[in-house]
CSV table of N, CA and C in Angstrom, one decimal:
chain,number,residue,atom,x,y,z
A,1,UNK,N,3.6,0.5,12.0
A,1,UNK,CA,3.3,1.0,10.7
A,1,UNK,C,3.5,2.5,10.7
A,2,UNK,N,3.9,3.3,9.3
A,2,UNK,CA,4.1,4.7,9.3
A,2,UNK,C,2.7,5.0,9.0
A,3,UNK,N,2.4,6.4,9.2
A,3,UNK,CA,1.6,7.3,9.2
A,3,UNK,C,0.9,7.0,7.8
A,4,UNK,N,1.9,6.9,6.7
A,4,UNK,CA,1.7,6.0,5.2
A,4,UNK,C,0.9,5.3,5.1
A,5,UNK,N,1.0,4.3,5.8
A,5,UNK,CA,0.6,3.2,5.9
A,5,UNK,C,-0.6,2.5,6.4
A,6,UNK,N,-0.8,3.7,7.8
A,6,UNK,CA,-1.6,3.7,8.4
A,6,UNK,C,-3.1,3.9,7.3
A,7,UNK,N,-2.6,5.3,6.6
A,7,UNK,CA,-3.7,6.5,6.2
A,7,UNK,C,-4.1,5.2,4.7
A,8,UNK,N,-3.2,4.7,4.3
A,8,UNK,CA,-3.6,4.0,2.8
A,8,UNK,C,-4.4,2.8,3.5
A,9,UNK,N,-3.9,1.9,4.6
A,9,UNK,CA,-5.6,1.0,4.8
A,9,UNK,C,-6.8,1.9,5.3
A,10,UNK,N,-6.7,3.1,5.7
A,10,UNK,CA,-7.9,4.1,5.5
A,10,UNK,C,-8.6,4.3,4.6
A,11,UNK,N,-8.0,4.5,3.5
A,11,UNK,CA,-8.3,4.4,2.4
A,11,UNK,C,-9.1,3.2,1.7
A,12,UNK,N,-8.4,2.4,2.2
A,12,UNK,CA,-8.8,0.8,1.9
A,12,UNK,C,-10.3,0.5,2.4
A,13,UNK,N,-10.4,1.0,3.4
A,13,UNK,CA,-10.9,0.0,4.3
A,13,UNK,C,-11.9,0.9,5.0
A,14,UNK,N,-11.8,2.2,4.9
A,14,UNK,CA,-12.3,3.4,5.4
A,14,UNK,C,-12.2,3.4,7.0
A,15,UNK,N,-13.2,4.3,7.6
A,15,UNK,CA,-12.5,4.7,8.7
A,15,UNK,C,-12.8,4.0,10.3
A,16,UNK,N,-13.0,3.0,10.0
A,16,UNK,CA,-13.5,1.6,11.0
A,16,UNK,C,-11.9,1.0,10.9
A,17,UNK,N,-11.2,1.6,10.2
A,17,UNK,CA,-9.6,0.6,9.9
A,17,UNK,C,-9.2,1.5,11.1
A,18,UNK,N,-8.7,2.3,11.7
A,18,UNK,CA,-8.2,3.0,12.5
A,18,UNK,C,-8.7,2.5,13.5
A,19,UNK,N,-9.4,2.2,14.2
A,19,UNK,CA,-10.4,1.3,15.8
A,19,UNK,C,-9.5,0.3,15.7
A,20,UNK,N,-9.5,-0.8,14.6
A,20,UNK,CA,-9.1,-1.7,14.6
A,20,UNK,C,-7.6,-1.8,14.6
A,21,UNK,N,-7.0,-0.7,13.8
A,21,UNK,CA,-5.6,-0.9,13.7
A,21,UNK,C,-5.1,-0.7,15.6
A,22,UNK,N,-6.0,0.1,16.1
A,22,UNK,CA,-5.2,0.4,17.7
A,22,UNK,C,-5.9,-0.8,18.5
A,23,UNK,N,-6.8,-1.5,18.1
A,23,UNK,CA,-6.8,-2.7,19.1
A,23,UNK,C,-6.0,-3.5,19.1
A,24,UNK,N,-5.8,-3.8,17.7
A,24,UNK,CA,-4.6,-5.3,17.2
A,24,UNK,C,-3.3,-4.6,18.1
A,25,UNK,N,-2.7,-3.7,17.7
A,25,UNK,CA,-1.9,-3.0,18.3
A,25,UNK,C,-1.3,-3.2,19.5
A,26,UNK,N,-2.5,-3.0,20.4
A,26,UNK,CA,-2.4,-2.8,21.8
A,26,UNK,C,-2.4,-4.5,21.8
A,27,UNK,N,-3.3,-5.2,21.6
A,27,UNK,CA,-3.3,-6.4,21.6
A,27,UNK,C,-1.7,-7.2,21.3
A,28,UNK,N,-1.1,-7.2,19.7
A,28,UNK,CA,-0.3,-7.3,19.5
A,28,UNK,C,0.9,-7.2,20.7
A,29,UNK,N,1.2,-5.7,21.4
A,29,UNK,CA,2.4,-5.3,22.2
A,29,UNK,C,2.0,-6.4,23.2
A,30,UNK,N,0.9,-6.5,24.4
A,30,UNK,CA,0.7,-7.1,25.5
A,30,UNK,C,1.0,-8.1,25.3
A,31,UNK,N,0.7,-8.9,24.3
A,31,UNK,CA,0.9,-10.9,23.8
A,31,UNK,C,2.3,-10.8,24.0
A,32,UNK,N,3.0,-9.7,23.5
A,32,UNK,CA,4.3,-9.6,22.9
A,32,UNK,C,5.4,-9.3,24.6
A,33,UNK,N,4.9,-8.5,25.4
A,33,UNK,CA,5.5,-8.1,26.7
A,33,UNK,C,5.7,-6.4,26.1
A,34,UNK,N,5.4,-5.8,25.4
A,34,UNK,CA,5.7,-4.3,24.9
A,34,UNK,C,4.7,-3.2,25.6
A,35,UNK,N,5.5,-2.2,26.5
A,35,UNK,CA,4.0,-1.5,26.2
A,35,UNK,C,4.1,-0.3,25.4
A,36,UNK,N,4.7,0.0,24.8
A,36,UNK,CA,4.5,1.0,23.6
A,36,UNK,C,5.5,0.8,22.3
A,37,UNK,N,4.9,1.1,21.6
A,37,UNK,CA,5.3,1.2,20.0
A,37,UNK,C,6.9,1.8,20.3
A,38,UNK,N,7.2,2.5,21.2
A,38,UNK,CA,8.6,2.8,21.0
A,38,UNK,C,9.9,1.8,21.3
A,39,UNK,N,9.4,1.4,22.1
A,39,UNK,CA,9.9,-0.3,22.7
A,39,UNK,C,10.4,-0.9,21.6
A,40,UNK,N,9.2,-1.1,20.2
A,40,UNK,CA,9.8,-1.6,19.1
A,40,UNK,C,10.2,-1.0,18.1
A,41,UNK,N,10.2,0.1,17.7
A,41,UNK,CA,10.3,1.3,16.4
A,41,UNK,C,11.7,0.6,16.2
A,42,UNK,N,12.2,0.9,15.3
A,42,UNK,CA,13.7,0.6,14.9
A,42,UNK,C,14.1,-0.8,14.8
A,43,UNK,N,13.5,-1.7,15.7
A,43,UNK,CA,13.9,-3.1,16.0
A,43,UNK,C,14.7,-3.9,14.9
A,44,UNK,N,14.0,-3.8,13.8
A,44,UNK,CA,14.4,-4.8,13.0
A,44,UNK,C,15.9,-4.1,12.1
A,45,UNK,N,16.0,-2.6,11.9
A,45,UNK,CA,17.1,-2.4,11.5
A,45,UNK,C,18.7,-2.7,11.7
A,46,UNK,N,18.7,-3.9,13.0
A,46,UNK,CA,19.6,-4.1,13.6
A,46,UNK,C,19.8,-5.8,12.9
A,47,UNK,N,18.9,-6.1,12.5
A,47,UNK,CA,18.7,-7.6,11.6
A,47,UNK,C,19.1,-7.2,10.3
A,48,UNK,N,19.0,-6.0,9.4
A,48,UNK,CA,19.0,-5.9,8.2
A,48,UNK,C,20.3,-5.5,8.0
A,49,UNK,N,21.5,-5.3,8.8
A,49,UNK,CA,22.8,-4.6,8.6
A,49,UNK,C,23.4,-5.7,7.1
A,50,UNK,N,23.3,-7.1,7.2
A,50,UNK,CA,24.1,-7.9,6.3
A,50,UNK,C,22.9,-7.8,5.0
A,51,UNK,N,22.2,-7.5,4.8
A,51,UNK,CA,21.3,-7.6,3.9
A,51,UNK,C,21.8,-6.0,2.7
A,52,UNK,N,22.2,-6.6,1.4
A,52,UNK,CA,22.9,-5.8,0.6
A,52,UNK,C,21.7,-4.9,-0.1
A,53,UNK,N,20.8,-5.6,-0.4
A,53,UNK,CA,19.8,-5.3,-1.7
A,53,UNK,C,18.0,-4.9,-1.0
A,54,UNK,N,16.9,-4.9,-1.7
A,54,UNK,CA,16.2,-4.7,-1.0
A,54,UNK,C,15.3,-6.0,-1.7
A,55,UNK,N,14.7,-6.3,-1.0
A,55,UNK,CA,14.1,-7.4,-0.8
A,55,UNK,C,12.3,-7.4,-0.8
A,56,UNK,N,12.2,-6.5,-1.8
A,56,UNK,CA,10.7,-6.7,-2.3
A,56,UNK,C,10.9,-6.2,-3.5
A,57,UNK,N,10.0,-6.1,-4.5
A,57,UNK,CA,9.9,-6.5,-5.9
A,57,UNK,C,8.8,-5.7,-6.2
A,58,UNK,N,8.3,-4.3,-6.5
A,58,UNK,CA,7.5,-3.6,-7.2
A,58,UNK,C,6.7,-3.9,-8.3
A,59,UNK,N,5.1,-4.3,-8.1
A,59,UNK,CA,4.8,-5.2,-9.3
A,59,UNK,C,3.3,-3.8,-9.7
A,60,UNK,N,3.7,-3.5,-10.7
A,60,UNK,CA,2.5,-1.9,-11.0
A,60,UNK,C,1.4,-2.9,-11.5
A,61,UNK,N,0.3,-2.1,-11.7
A,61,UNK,CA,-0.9,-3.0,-11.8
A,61,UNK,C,-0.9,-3.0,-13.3
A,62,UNK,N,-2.4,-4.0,-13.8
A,62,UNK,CA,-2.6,-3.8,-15.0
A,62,UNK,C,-3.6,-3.4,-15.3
A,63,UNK,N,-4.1,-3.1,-16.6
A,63,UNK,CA,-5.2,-1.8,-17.0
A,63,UNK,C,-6.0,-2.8,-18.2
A,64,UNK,N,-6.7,-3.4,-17.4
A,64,UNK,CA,-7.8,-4.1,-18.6
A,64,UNK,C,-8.5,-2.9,-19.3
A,65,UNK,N,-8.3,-2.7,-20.5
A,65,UNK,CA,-8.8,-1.6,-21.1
A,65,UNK,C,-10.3,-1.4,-21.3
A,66,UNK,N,-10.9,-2.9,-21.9
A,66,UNK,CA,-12.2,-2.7,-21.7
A,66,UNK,C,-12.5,-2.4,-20.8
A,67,UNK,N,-13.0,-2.9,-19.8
A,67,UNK,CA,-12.9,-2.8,-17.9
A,67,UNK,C,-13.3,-1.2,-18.1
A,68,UNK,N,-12.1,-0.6,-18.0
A,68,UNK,CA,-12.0,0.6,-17.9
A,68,UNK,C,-12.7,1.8,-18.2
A,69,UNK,N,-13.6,2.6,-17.4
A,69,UNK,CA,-14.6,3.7,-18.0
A,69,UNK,C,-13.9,5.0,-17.9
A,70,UNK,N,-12.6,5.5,-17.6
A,70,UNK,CA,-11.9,6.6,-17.5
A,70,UNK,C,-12.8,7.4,-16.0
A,71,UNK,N,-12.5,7.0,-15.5
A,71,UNK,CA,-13.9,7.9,-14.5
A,71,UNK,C,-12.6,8.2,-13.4
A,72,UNK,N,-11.5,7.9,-13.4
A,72,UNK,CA,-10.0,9.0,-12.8
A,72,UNK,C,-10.3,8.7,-11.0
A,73,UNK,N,-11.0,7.8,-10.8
A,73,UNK,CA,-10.7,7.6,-9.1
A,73,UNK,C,-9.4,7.0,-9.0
A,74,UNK,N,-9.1,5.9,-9.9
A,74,UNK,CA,-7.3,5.4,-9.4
A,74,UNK,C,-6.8,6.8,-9.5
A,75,UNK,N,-6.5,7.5,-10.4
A,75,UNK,CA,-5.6,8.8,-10.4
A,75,UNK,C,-5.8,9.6,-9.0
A,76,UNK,N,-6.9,9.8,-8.5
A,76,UNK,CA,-7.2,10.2,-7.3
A,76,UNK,C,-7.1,9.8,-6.2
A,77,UNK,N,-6.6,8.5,-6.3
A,77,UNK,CA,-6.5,8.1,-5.0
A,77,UNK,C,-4.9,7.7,-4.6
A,78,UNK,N,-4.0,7.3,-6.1
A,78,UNK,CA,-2.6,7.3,-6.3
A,78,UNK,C,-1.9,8.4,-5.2
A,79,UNK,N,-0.8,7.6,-4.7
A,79,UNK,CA,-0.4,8.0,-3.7
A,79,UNK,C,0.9,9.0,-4.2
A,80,UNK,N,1.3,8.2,-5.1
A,80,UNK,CA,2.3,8.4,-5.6
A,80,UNK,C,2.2,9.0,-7.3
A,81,UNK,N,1.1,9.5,-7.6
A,81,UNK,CA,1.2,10.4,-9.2
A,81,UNK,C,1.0,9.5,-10.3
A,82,UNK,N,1.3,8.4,-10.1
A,82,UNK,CA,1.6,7.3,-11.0
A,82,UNK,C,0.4,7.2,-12.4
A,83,UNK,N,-0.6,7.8,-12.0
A,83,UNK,CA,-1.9,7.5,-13.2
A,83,UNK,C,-2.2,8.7,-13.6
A,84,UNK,N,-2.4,8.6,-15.0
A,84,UNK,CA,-2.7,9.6,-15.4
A,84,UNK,C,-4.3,9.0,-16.3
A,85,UNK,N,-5.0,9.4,-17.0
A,85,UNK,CA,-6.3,9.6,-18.0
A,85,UNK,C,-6.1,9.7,-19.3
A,86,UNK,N,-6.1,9.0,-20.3
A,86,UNK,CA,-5.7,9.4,-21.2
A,86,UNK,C,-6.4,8.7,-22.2
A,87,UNK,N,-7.4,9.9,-23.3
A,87,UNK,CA,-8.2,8.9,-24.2
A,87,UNK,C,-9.2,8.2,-23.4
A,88,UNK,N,-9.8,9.0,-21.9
A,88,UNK,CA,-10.8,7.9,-21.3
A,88,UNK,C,-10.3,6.5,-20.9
A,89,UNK,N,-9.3,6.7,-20.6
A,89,UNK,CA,-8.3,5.0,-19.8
A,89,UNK,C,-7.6,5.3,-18.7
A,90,UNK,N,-7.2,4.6,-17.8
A,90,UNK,CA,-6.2,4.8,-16.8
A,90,UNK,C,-4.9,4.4,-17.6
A,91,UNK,N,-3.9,5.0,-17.1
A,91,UNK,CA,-2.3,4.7,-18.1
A,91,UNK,C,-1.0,4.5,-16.7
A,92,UNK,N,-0.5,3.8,-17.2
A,92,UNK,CA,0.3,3.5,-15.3
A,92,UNK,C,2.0,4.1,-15.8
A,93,UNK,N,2.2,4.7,-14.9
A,93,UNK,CA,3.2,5.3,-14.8
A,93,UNK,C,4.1,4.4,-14.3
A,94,UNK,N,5.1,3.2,-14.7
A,94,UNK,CA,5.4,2.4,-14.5
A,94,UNK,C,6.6,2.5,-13.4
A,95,UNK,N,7.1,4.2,-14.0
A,95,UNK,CA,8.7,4.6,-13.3
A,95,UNK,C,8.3,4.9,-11.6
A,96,UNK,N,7.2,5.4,-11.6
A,96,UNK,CA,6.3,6.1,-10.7
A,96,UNK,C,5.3,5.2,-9.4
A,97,UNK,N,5.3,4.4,-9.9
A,97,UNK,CA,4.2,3.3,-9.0
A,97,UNK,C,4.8,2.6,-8.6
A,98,UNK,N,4.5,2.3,-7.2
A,98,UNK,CA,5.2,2.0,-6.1
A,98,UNK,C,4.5,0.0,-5.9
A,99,UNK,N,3.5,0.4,-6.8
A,99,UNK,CA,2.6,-1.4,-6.2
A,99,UNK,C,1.8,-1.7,-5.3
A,100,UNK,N,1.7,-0.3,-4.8
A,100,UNK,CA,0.7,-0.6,-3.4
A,100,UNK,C,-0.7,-1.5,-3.3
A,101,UNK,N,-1.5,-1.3,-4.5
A,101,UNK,CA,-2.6,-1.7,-5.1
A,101,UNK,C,-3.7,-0.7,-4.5
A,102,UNK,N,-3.6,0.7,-4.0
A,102,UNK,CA,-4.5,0.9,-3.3
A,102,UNK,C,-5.9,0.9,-5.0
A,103,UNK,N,-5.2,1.7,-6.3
A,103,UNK,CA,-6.1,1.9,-6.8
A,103,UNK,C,-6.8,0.6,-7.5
A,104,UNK,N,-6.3,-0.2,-7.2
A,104,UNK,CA,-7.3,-2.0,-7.9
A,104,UNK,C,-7.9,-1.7,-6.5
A,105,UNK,N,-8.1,-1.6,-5.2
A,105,UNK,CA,-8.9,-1.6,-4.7
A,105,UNK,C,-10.1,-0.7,-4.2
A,106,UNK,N,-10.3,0.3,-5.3
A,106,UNK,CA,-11.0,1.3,-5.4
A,106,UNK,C,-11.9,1.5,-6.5
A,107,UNK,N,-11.0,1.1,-7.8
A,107,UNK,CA,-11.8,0.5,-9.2
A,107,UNK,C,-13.1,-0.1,-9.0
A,108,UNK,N,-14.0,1.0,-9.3
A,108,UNK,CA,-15.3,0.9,-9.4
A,108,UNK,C,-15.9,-0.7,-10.6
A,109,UNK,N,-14.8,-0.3,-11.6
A,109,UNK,CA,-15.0,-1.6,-12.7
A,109,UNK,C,-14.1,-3.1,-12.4
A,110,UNK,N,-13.2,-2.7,-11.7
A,110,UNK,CA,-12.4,-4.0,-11.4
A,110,UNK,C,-11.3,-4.1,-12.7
A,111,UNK,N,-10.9,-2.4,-13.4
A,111,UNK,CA,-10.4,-2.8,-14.3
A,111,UNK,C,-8.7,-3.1,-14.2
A,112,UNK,N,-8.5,-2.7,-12.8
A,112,UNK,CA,-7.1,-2.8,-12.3
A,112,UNK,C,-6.8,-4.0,-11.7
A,113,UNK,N,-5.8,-4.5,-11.9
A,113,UNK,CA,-5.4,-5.3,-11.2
A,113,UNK,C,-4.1,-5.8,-11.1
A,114,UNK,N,-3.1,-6.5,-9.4
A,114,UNK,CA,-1.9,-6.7,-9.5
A,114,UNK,C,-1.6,-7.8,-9.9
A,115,UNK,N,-0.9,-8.4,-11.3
A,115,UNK,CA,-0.4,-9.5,-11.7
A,115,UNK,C,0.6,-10.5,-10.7
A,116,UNK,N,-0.1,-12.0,-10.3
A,116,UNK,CA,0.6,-12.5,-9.2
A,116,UNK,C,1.8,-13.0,-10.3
């Protein structure tokens, strides 16, 4: 995982996610015969050469408006700018949101959420 990725199940999950991400880790490499992350970094780039397009699908969350008390934690915690406040609502920057879901999982009201 990048540094990204790392820091946003931080976020997630607070800071007991970092213990856990370097056990699985270490765990993961040994099962595997690896002993360091450099072993694998790059690995799969060498699988993806015939693959033309990208192959995930950005799905932005949705904004139950009742739900919603404008209280600006998704905006705060948006990785990517994507939320703004407006009128006491969250408003999703559609061009701008990546899908991550970090802010539905922060939503004090549950008014976020990612459409399956």
């Amino acid at each position: 995982a990048t540094a990204v990725q790392v820091c946003t199940q931080g976020i997630v999950e607070g800071p007991k996610a970092f213990g856990r991400i370097a056990k699985e880790t270490n765990n993961w490499l040994d099962a595997h015969g690896y002993s360091s992350l450099d072993e694998i970094r790059g690995i799969t780039i060498k699988h993806m050469e015939n693959i033309k397009e990208n192959n995930y699908m950005t799905v932005p969350p949705k904004v139950e408006l009742d739900k919603c008390v404008g209280c600006g934690i998704c905006k705060i915690v948006c990785g990517y700018k994507a939320i703004e406040i407006e009128k006491k609502k969250a408003v999703i920057d559609i061009e701008r949101c990546f899908g991550c879901g970090v802010c539905t999982s922060k939503c004090p009201t549950k008014a976020l959420s990612i459409p399956r």
